[in-house]
Coordinates of C-alpha atoms and ligand atoms in Angstrom, one line a residue:
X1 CA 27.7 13.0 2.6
X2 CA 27.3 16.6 4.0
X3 CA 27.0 18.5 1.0
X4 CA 25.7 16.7 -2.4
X5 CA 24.7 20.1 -3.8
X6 CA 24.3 19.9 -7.7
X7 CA 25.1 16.7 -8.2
X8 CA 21.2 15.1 -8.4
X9 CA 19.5 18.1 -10.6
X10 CA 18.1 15.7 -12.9
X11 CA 15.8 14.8 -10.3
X12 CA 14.4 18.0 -10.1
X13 CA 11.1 17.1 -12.0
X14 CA 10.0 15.2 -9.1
X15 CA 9.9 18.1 -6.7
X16 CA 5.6 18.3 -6.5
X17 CA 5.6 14.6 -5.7
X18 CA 8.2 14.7 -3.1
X19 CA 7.1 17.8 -1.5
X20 CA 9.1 20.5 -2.8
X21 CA 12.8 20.4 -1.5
X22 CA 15.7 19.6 -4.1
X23 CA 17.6 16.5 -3.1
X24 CA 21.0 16.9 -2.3
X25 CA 19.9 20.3 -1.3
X26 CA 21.7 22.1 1.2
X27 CA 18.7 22.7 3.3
X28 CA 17.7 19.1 3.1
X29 CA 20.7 18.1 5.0
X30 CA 21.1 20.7 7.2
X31 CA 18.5 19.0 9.4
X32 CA 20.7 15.6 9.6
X33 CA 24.9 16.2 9.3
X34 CA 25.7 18.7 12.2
X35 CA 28.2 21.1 11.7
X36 CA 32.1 20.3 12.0
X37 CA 33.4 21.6 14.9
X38 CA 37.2 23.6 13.9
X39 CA 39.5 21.4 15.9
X40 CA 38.8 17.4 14.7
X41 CA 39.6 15.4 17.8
X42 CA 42.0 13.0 17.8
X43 CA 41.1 9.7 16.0
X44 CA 40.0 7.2 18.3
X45 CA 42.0 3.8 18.2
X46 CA 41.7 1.2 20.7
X47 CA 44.4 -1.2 20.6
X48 CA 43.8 -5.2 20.5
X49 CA 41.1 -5.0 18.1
X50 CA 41.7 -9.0 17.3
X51 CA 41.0 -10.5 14.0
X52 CA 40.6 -14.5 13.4
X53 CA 41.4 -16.7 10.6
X54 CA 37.8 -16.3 9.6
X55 CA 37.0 -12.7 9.9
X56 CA 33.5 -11.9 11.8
X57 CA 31.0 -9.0 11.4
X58 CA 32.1 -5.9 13.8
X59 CA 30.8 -6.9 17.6
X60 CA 28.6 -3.9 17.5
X61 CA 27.0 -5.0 14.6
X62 CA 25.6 -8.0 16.8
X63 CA 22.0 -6.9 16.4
X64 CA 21.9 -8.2 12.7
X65 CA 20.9 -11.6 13.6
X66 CA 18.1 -13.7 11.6
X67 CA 15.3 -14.7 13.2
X68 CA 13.6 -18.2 13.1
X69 CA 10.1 -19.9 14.2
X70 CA 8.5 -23.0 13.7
X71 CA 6.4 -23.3 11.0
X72 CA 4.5 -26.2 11.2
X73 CA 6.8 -27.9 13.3
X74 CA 10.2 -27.3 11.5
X75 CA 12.3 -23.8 11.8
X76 CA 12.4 -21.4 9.2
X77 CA 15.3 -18.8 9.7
X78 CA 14.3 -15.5 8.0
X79 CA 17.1 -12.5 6.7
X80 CA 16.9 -9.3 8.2
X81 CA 16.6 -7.9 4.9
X82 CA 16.0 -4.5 7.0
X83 CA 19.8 -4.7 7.6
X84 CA 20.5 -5.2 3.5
X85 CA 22.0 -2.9 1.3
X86 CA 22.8 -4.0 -2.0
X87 CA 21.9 -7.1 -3.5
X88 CA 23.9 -9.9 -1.8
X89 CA 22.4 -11.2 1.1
X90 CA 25.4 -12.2 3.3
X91 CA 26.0 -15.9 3.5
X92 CA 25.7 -16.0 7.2
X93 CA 22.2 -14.1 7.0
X94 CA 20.9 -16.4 4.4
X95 CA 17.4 -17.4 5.3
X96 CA 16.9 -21.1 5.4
X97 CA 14.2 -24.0 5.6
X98 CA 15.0 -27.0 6.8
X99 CA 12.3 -29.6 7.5
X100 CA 14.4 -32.2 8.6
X101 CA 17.4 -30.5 10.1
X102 CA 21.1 -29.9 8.9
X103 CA 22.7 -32.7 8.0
X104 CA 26.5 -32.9 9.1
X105 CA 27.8 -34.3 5.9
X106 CA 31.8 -34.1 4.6
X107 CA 32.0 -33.9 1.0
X108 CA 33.4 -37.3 1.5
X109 CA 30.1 -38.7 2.4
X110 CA 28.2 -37.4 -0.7
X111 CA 27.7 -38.5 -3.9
X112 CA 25.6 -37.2 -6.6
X113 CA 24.1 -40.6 -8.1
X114 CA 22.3 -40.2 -11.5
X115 CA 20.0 -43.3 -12.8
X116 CA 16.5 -44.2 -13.9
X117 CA 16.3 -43.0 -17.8
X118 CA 19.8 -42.4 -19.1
X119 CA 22.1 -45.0 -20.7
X120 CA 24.7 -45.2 -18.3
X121 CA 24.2 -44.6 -14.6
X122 CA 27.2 -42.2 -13.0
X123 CA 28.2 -41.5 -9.5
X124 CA 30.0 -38.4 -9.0
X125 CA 31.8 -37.5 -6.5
X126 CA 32.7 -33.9 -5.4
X127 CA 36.1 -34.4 -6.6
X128 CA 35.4 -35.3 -10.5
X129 CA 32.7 -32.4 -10.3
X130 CA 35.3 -30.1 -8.8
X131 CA 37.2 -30.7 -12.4
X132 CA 33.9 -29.7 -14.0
X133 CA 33.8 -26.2 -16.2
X134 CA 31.8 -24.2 -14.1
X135 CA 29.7 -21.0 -14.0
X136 CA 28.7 -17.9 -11.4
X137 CA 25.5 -16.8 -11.7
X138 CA 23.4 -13.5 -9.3
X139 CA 19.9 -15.1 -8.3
X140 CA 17.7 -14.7 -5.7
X141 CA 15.7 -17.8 -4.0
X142 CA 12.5 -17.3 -2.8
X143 CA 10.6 -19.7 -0.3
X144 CA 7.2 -20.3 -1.8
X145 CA 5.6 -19.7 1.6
X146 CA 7.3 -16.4 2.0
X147 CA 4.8 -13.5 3.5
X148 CA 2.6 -16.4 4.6
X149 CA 1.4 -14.2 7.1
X150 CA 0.7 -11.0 5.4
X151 CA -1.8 -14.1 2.8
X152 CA -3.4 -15.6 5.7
X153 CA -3.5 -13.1 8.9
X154 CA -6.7 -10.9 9.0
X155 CA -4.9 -7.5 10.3
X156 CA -1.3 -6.8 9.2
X157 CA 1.2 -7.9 12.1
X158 CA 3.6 -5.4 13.4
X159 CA 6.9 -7.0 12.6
X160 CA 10.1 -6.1 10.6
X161 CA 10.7 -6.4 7.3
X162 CA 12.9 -9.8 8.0
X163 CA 10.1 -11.6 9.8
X164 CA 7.6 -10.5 7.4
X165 CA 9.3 -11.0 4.4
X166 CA 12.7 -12.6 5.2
X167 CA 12.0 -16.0 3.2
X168 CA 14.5 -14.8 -0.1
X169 CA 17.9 -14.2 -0.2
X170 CA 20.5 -13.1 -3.3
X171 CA 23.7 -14.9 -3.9
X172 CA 26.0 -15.3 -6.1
X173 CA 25.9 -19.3 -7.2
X174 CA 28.6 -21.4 -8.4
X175 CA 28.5 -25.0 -9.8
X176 CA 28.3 -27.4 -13.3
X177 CA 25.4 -26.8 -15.0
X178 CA 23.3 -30.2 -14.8
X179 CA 23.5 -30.4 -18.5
X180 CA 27.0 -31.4 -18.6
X181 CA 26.0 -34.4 -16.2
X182 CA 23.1 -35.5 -17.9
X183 CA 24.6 -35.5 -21.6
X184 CA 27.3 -37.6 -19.8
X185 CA 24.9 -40.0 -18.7
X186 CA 23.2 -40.1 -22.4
X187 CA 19.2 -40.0 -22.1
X188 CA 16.9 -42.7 -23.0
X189 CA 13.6 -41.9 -25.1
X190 CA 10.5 -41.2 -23.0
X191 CA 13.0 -39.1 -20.4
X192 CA 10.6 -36.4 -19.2
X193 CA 10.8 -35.2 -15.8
X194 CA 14.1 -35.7 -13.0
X195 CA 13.5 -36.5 -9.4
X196 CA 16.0 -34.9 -7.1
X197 CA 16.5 -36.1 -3.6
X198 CA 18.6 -34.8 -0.7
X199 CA 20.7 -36.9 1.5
X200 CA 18.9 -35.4 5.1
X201 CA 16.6 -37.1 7.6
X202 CA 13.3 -37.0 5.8
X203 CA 14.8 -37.9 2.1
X204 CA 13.6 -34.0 0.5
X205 CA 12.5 -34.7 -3.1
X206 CA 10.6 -33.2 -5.8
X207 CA 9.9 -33.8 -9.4
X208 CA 11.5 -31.2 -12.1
X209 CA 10.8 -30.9 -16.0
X210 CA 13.7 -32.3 -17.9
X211 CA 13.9 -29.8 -20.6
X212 CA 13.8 -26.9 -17.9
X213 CA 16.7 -28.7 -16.0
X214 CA 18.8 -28.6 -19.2
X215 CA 18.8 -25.1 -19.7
X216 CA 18.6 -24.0 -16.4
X217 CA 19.7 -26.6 -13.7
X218 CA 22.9 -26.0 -11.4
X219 CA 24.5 -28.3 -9.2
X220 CA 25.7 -25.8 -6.9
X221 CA 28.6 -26.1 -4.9
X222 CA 30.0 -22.3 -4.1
X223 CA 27.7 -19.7 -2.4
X224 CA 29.5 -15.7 -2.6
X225 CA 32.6 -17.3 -4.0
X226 CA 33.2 -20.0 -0.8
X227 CA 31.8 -23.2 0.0
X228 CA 28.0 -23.6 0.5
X229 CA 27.1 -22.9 3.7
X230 CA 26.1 -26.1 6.0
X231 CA 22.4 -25.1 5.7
X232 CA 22.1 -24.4 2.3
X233 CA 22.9 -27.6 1.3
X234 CA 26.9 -28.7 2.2
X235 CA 28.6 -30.0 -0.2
X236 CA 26.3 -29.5 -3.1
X237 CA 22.3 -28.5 -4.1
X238 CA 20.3 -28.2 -7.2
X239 CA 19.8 -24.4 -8.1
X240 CA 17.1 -23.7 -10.5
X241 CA 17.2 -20.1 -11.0
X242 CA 13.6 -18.1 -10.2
X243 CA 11.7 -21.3 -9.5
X244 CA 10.2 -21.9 -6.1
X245 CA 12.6 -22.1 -2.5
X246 CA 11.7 -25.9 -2.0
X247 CA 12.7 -27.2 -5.6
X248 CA 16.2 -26.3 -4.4
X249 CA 17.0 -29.6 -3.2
X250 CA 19.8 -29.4 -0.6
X251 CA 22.4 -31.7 0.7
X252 CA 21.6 -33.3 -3.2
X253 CA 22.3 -36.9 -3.6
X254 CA 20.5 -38.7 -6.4
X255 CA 18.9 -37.2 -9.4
X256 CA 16.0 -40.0 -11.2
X257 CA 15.3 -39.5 -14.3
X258 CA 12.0 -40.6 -15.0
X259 CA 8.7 -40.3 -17.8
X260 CA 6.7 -38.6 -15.2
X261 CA 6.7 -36.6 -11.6
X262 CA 6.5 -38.4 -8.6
X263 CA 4.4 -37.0 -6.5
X264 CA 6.1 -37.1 -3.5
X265 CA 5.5 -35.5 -0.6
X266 CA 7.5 -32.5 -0.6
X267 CA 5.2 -31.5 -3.9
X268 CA 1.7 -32.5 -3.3
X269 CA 1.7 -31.4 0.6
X270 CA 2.0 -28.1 1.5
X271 CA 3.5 -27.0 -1.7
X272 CA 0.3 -26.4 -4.5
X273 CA -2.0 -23.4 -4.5
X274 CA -5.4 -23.7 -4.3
X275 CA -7.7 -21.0 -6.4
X276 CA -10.7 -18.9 -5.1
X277 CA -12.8 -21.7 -6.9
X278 CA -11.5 -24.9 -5.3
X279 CA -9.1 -26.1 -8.3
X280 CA -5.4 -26.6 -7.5
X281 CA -2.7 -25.0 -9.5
X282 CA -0.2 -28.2 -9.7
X283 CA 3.6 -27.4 -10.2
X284 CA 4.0 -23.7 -9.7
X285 CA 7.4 -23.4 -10.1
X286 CA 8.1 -19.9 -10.8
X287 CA 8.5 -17.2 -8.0
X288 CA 6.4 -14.2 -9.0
X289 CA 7.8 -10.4 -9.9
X290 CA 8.0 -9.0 -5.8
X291 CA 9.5 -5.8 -4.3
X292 CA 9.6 -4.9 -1.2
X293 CA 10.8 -1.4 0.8
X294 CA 13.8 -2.1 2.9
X295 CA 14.0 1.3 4.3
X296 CA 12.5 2.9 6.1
X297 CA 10.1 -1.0 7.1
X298 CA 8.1 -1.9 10.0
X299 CA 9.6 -1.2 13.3
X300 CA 11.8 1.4 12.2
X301 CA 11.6 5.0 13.4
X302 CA 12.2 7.8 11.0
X303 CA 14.9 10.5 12.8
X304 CA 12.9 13.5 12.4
X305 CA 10.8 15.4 13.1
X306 CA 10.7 15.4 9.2
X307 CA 12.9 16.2 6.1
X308 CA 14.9 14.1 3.5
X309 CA 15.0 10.6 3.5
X310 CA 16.2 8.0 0.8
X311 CA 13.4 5.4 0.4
X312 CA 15.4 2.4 -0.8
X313 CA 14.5 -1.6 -1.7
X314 CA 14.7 -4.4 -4.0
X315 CA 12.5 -6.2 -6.1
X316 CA 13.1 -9.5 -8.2
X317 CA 11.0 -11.9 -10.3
X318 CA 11.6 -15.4 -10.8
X319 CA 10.8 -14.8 -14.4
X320 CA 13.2 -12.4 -15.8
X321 CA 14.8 -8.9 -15.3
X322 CA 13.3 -6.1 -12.8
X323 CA 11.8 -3.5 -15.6
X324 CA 10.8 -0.9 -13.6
X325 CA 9.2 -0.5 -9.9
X326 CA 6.7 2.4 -9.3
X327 CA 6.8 3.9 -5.3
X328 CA 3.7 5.6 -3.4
X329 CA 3.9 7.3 -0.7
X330 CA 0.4 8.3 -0.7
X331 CA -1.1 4.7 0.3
X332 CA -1.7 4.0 -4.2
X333 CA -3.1 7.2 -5.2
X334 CA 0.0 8.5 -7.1
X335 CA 2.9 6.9 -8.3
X336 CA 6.5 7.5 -9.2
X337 CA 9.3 5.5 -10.6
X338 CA 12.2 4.5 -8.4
X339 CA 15.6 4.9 -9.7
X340 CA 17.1 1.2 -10.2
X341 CA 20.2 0.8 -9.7
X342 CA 22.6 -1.2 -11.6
X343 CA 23.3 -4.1 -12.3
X344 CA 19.9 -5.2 -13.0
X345 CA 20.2 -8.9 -13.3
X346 CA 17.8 -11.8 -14.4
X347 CA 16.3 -13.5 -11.3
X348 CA 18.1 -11.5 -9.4
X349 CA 17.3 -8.5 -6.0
X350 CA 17.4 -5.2 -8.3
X351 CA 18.0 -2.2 -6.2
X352 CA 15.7 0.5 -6.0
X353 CA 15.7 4.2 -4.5
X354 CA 13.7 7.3 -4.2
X355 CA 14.5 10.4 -2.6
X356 CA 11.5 11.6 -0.2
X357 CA 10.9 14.6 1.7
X358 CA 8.8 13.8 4.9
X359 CA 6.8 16.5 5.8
X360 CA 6.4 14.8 9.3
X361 CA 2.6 13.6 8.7
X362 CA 1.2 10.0 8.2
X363 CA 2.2 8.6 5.0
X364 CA 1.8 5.1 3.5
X365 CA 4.8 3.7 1.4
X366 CA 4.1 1.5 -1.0
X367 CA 6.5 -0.7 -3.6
X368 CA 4.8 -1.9 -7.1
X369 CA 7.9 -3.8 -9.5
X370 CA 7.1 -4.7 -13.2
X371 CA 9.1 -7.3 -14.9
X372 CA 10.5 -7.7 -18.3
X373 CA 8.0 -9.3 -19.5
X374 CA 5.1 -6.9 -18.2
X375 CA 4.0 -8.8 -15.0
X376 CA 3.2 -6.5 -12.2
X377 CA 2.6 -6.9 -8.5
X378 CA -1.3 -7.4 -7.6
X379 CA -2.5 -5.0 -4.7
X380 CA -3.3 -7.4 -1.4
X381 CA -7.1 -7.3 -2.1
X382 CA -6.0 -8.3 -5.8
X383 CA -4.1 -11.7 -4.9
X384 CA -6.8 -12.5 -2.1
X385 CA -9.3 -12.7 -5.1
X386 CA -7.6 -15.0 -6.9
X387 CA -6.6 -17.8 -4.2
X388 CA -8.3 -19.7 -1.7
X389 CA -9.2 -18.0 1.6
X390 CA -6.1 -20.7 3.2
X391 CA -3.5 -20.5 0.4
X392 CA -0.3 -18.6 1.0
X393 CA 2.3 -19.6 -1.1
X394 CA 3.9 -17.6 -3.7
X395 CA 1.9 -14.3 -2.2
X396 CA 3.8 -11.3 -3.9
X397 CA 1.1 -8.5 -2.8
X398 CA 2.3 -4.8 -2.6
X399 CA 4.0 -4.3 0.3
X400 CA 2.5 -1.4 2.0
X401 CA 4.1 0.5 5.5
X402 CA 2.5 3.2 7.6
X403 CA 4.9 5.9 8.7
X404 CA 3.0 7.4 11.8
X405 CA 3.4 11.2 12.7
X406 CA 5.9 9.7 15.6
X407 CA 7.9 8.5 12.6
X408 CA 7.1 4.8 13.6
X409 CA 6.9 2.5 10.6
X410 CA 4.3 0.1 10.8
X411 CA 3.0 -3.0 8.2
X412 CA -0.2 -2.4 7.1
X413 CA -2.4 -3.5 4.3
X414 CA -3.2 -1.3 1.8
Ligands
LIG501 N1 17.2 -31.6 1.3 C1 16.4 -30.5 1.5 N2 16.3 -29.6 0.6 C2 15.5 -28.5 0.8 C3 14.7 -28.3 1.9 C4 14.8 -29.4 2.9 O1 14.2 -29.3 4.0 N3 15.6 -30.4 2.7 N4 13.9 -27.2 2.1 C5 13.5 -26.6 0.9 C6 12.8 -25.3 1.0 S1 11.2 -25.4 1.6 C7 13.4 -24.1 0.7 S2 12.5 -22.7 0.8 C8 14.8 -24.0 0.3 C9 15.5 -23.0 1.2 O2 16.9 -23.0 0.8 P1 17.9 -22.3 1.8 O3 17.7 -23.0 3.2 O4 19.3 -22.5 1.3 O5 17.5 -20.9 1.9 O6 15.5 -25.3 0.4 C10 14.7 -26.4 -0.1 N5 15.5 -27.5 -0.2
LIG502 MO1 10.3 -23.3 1.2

């Protein structure tokens, strides 16, 4: 991309915010593309270069690895969302919570059983929902507990993006919308609220709204247009679209309907948010609007010693369409908007990008998205307010990295 010259004009109007070079410009680049020498050597080719039935990411790719730690006392893998460009999260980089381990089920061994409140009880097994119509749909999924740390730790760890914020991936979900099972089933009056249970270890269950499971509800079976990965629920999940990580039930083998939620374990634990003032916000389902910057993040080093970058990033909101996200690079005093980049879906990563001249001095980059309908990101101090000094789930603060003078990128708060 030596020479863009031209082609960005329109941007022009942002040249006092982002320090005064043209993007695309000539001069910008100068700094980063060196110049062609007049003979091209020889392309290199090394022969044996082997491929496999299943093909793998290149071998020098091998640093783009999640990472995983125990969270009280079961592993949460996080994605390297550093490493993302574009809105799919690769299926092998798909972050994942399991609090009972990965089951090793065949789709032989799991059937979707549906009782409690419907006038006729149906198993189904994978193949009778294989002959299902089904649909695709873009959506993120968010782990409620996602940035637990930036909630909960006094000063701002220096980590990457990935183990900061790796808790949400994007794919692309196939499966039978739940509506076409249920209707099969018929419903009986005083149906309310379905239980969903998974088939691993520790039974994973929680209680879902009826009505929100007949618009929305997926039984999922296909994640990026293949099979669902062992540990996102092989052979089939619930998918709700925009609603909390843990409501996902994975490895899904029985769906209850029932007059009321059940409490269980997996909802009334670890799963509520407790307020500044003591109360407990039951049955927070949806994932709030969120951005984040992807590049440059923490533990990154900016090439320099200064010149033009491309901030990038992606925002979502488990409540609609990404409207608009607003960047700083001044720590919050002044903002601008990003340019989002198409196609911006419903509960789905939007991707975002700025051009930025670094003048090579300490700047603080900051991410604020706005969804559809109007909900913005709180600043840090904003969101502590407004939850208990413990609480940590569904934390959607600003996201706020210090770019030294060095061109080190560090998490701070902001
Ligand atoms: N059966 C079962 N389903 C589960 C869980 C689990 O431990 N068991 N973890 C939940 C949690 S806490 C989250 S955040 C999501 C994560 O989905 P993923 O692992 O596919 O990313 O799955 C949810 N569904
Ligand atoms: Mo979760």
């Amino acid at each position: 991309m030596g020479n863009n010259e031209g082609k960005d004009k329109g941007r022009l109007g942002r040249r006092t915010f982002l320090g005064g070079l043209a993007w695309g410009g000539a001069g910008a680049w100068a700094q980063t593309a060196p110049p062609l020498a007049e003979r091209l050597p020889a392309a290199r080719s090394r022969s044996g270069g082997a491929d496999m039935p299943y093909g793998q990411p290149s071998p020098h790719e091998a640093a783009v690895q999640r990472t995983v730690s125990e969270v009280a006392g079961f592993p949460v893998w996080r994605t390297p969302l550093q490493h993302q460009r574009g809105i799919i999260t690769a299926s092998g980089l798909h972050f994942a919570v399991h609090h009972n381990g990965v089951p090793d089920l065949s789709q032989e061994d799991v059937t979707l059983r549906l009782h409690g409140l419907v006038e006729r009880p149906l198993r189904f097994d994978l193949e009778h929902l294989m002959r299902y119509p089904m649909v695709s749909r873009v959506h993120f999924l968010e782990c409620a507990g996602n940035s637990a740390a930036n909630a909960l730790s006094p000063t701002a760890l220096d980590e990457t993006l990935g183990e900061i914020a790796g808790e949400v991936s994007c794919s692309e979900w196939t499966g039978v919308p739940l509506k076409y099972l249920l209707h099969e089933t018929g419903l009986k009056p005083g149906a309310r609220w379905v239980v969903a249970e998974g088939a691993d270890a520790g039974s994973h269950s929680r209680s879902l709204p009826l009505q929100a499971l007949l618009q929305d509800g997926m039984v999922a079976l296909f994640q990026n247009g293949e099979r669902l990965r062992p540990s996102q629920g092989y052979p089939m999940r619930l998918f709700m679209p925009g609603w909390e990580g843990n409501v996902n039930v994975k490895w899904l083998h029985r769906l209850e309907v029932t007059d009321s939620p059940a409490h269980t374990k997996d909802e009334s634990g670890l799963y509520t948010q407790v307020l500044a003032d003591g109360r407990i916000e039951r049955f927070a389902f949806h994932m709030e609007v969120k951005s984040v910057i992807t590049h440059p993040s923490g533990r990154q080093v900016l090439s320099g010693p200064h010149g033009q970058h491309e901030i990038a990033g992606l925002a979502w909101s488990g409540r609609g369409r990404i409207a608009r996200v607003d960047v700083s690079v001044d720590g919050g005093r002044s903002w601008v908007a990003a340019r989002l980049h198409g196609p911006v879906l419903d509960r789905a990563f939007t991707h975002f990008t700025l051009p930025w001249n670094w003048t090579g001095r300490k700047a603080v980059l900051m991410s604020r998205a706005t969804d559809e309908h109007g909900h913005t990101q709180p600043l840090r101090s904003e969101w502590k307010r407004r939850y208990a000094m413990h609480s940590f789930n569904h934390y959607n603060a600003v996201q706020a990295w210090r770019v030294r003078a060095d061109g080190r990128v560090e998490n701070v708060y902001a």
